[in-house]
Structures are given as structure tokens and as C-alpha cells.
GROMACS .gro file of C-alpha atoms in nm:
model
  149
    1ASN     CA    1  -2.197  -2.340  -1.560
    2CYS     CA    2  -2.530  -2.542  -1.635
    3THR     CA    3  -2.814  -2.415  -1.416
    4ASP     CA    4  -3.066  -2.619  -1.529
    5CYS     CA    5  -3.038  -2.982  -1.614
    6THR     CA    6  -3.252  -3.312  -1.611
    7TYR     CA    7  -3.165  -3.632  -1.580
    8ASN     CA    8  -3.252  -3.950  -1.853
    9SER     CA    9  -3.322  -4.276  -1.680
   10ALA     CA   10  -3.261  -4.413  -1.998
   11SER     CA   11  -2.908  -4.331  -2.099
   12SER     CA   12  -2.807  -4.296  -1.740
   13SER     CA   13  -2.714  -3.933  -1.767
   14VAL     CA   14  -2.767  -3.557  -1.709
   15GLN     CA   15  -2.879  -3.348  -1.967
   16CYS     CA   16  -2.861  -2.934  -1.949
   17ILE     CA   17  -3.127  -2.735  -2.059
   18ASN     CA   18  -3.008  -2.399  -1.950
   19CYS     CA   19  -2.699  -2.228  -1.928
   20THR     CA   20  -2.550  -1.894  -1.672
   21LEU     CA   21  -2.563  -1.598  -1.858
   22GLY     CA   22  -2.258  -1.550  -2.109
   23TYR     CA   23  -2.250  -1.923  -2.169
   24ASN     CA   24  -2.381  -2.093  -2.498
   25LEU     CA   25  -2.507  -2.488  -2.467
   26THR     CA   26  -2.392  -2.689  -2.701
   27ASN     CA   27  -2.626  -3.018  -2.721
   28SER     CA   28  -2.377  -3.276  -2.876
   29THR     CA   29  -2.123  -3.217  -2.609
   30ASN     CA   30  -2.389  -3.140  -2.359
   31THR     CA   31  -2.150  -2.803  -2.258
   32CYS     CA   32  -2.203  -2.522  -2.158
   33ASN     CA   33  -1.941  -2.329  -2.344
   34PRO     CA   34  -1.853  -1.910  -2.362
   35GLN     CA   35  -2.047  -1.703  -2.579
   36CYS     CA   36  -1.790  -1.498  -2.739
   37GLY     CA   37  -1.959  -1.165  -2.890
   38ASP     CA   38  -2.279  -1.113  -2.683
   39GLY     CA   39  -2.159  -0.872  -2.447
   40ILE     CA   40  -2.102  -1.052  -2.158
   41LYS     CA   41  -1.741  -1.054  -2.041
   42LEU     CA   42  -1.635  -1.366  -1.825
   43SER     CA   43  -1.345  -1.445  -1.665
   44THR     CA   44  -1.238  -1.694  -2.001
   45GLU     CA   45  -1.251  -1.389  -2.235
   46ASN     CA   46  -1.006  -1.117  -2.243
   47CYS     CA   47  -1.287  -0.901  -2.414
   48ASP     CA   48  -1.637  -0.893  -2.526
   49ASP     CA   49  -1.750  -0.605  -2.694
   50GLY     CA   50  -2.099  -0.731  -2.789
   51GLY     CA   51  -1.953  -0.801  -3.173
   52ILE     CA   52  -1.777  -1.042  -3.386
   53PHE     CA   53  -1.578  -0.818  -3.595
   54ASP     CA   54  -1.245  -0.690  -3.605
   55GLY     CA   55  -1.087  -0.399  -3.611
   56ASP     CA   56  -1.258  -0.225  -3.306
   57GLY     CA   57  -1.020  -0.344  -3.059
   58CYS     CA   58  -1.210  -0.683  -2.944
   59ASN     CA   59  -1.158  -0.913  -3.236
   60SER     CA   60  -1.359  -1.232  -3.269
   61ASN     CA   61  -1.227  -1.442  -3.067
   62CYS     CA   62  -1.297  -1.220  -2.726
   63THR     CA   63  -0.911  -1.110  -2.748
   64VAL     CA   64  -0.785  -0.719  -2.683
   65GLU     CA   65  -0.612  -0.655  -3.016
   66SER     CA   66  -0.276  -0.475  -3.053
   67GLY     CA   67  -0.273  -0.095  -3.074
   68PHE     CA   68  -0.580  -0.113  -2.781
   69TYR     CA   69  -0.732  -0.132  -2.472
   70CYS     CA   70  -1.075  -0.257  -2.333
   71ILE     CA   71  -1.218  -0.223  -2.002
   72GLY     CA   72  -1.525  -0.399  -1.839
   73THR     CA   73  -1.551  -0.690  -1.580
   74TYR     CA   74  -1.823  -0.973  -1.588
   75PRO     CA   75  -2.144  -0.923  -1.648
   76ASN     CA   76  -2.055  -0.590  -1.853
   77VAL     CA   77  -1.979  -0.533  -2.169
   78SER     CA   78  -1.638  -0.458  -2.286
   79VAL     CA   79  -1.563  -0.100  -2.437
   80CYS     CA   80  -1.215  -0.055  -2.616
   81GLY     CA   81  -1.042   0.235  -2.741
   82LYS     CA   82  -0.710   0.281  -2.881
   83CYS     CA   83  -0.401   0.325  -2.731
   84LEU     CA   84  -0.209   0.619  -2.764
   85ASP     CA   85   0.065   0.679  -3.080
   86PHE     CA   86   0.318   0.409  -3.123
   87CYS     CA   87   0.200   0.202  -2.858
   88SER     CA   88   0.107  -0.180  -2.903
   89VAL     CA   89  -0.017  -0.248  -2.575
   90CYS     CA   90  -0.149  -0.044  -2.297
   91ASN     CA   91  -0.385  -0.034  -2.005
   92ASP     CA   92  -0.589   0.273  -2.103
   93ASN     CA   93  -0.567   0.554  -2.292
   94SER     CA   94  -0.305   0.735  -2.132
   95THR     CA   95  -0.074   0.415  -2.026
   96CYS     CA   96   0.157   0.269  -2.286
   97THR     CA   97   0.301  -0.062  -2.176
   98THR     CA   98   0.452  -0.194  -2.467
   99CYS     CA   99   0.598   0.028  -2.790
  100ASN     CA  100   0.619  -0.053  -3.137
  101SER     CA  101   0.904  -0.150  -3.276
  102GLY     CA  102   1.170   0.152  -3.261
  103TYR     CA  103   0.976   0.333  -3.013
  104ALA     CA  104   1.066   0.320  -2.669
  105ASN     CA  105   0.854   0.339  -2.375
  106ASN     CA  106   0.968   0.686  -2.208
  107ALA     CA  107   0.757   0.667  -1.862
  108THR     CA  108   0.355   0.625  -2.026
  109VAL     CA  109   0.418   0.717  -2.354
  110CYS     CA  110   0.616   0.593  -2.691
  111THR     CA  111   0.909   0.797  -2.829
  112ILE     CA  112   1.112   0.741  -3.098
  113ASP     CA  113   1.422   0.528  -2.948
  114CYS     CA  114   1.740   0.728  -3.056
  115SER     CA  115   1.928   0.455  -2.842
  116PRO     CA  116   2.127   0.235  -3.113
  117ILE     CA  117   2.277   0.563  -3.196
  118ALA     CA  118   2.538   0.664  -3.013
  119ASN     CA  119   2.552   1.073  -2.887
  120CYS     CA  120   2.202   1.107  -3.083
  121SER     CA  121   1.960   1.363  -2.912
  122ALA     CA  122   1.700   1.351  -3.166
  123CYS     CA  123   1.565   1.144  -3.412
  124ASP     CA  124   1.284   1.010  -3.640
  125TYR     CA  125   1.165   0.639  -3.721
  126ASN     CA  126   1.051   0.541  -4.068
  127GLY     CA  127   1.138   0.154  -4.070
  128THR     CA  128   1.493   0.278  -3.894
  129THR     CA  129   1.587   0.485  -3.665
  130GLN     CA  130   1.753   0.841  -3.859
  131CYS     CA  131   1.958   1.079  -3.627
  132THR     CA  132   1.802   1.423  -3.695
  133SER     CA  133   2.068   1.597  -3.433
  134CYS     CA  134   2.347   1.508  -3.180
  135VAL     CA  135   2.449   1.617  -2.805
  136LEU     CA  136   2.627   1.938  -2.777
  137GLY     CA  137   2.976   1.857  -2.896
  138TYR     CA  138   2.942   1.606  -3.191
  139HIS     CA  139   2.822   1.689  -3.514
  140LEU     CA  140   2.593   1.473  -3.761
  141THR     CA  141   2.722   1.293  -4.041
  142ASN     CA  142   2.434   1.173  -4.299
  143SER     CA  143   2.592   0.933  -4.514
  144SER     CA  144   2.661   0.736  -4.224
  145ASN     CA  145   2.391   0.885  -3.973
  146ASN     CA  146   2.670   0.826  -3.677
  147CYS     CA  147   2.743   1.180  -3.421
  148LEU     CA  148   3.113   1.215  -3.395
  149THR     CA  149   3.328   1.494  -3.242
   0.00000   0.00000   0.00000
């Protein structure tokens, strides 16, 4: 990733002078390393939004944060946005691939996962799944959070 270099005859070595766009020269090791936070998304970076702050979708290590998605390819800046509600990994703002704990992927969105409770048709999630109604022919027992006949 070195674009310009010079030969040092005294040490019989090549010294890099300039690096490819998006890389930063480290003189002590004579290497060009990706420069996270410069707004140039490299193939070695998951994202690069031009900043070095966490919480905006692309963290200080140029990794996409949970609950966010980022788009952009070299040499463009990454544009990040929030995933849909209850989604931890998404491709964009309308397609969830991994849901938060307690939620199930229903096509492309996350909905509360009622499957742990047999015959439950609707539920709430607040750390644990709580059934709110049962399928036809069953009734809810609030004391045990079960649907019984």
C-alpha cells in the first residue's frame, strides 16, 4: 500500500514515503496501515464514517455496532443507520437478520417469540416471555404462564 518509496543505500532498505489513500504511514515499522476514522472505507474495515466515536453505528475500530447497519464502499465514507426495533444485526433499515434475545425473525422483522409457550398466540417480552392470549380452545393460567385446555 506504499505509493512512493526511496532506497536507502546505507542500510540497503526501501523506505516508504507515501501511502495509498486511506492508509497511514507508520515510520517505526515502515508500513502503511489502514486509518480508521478518516472517512475512507477500506476492504479491511467493516465501516468508516469519518469519526472515531462509538454509538453512531460505526465504532472507533471501524466495526459496525450492534443494532446498526452501514453502507458504503471504497473510497466512500460509510453511512450508518439504526436497525428496526428489536433487531441486533440488519442489512439495511428494513431487513433484520438477527433479532435480540426473546424475539424471532418473522420474514424480515423481529417479533416477540411466543414459541417457548405451547399454544400461546400472543405474548409480551420483558426479560422473559409472558403469554397474553392462547389459541382457540385453550385458556391462560397467569400463575404458571401456560395455555391449558
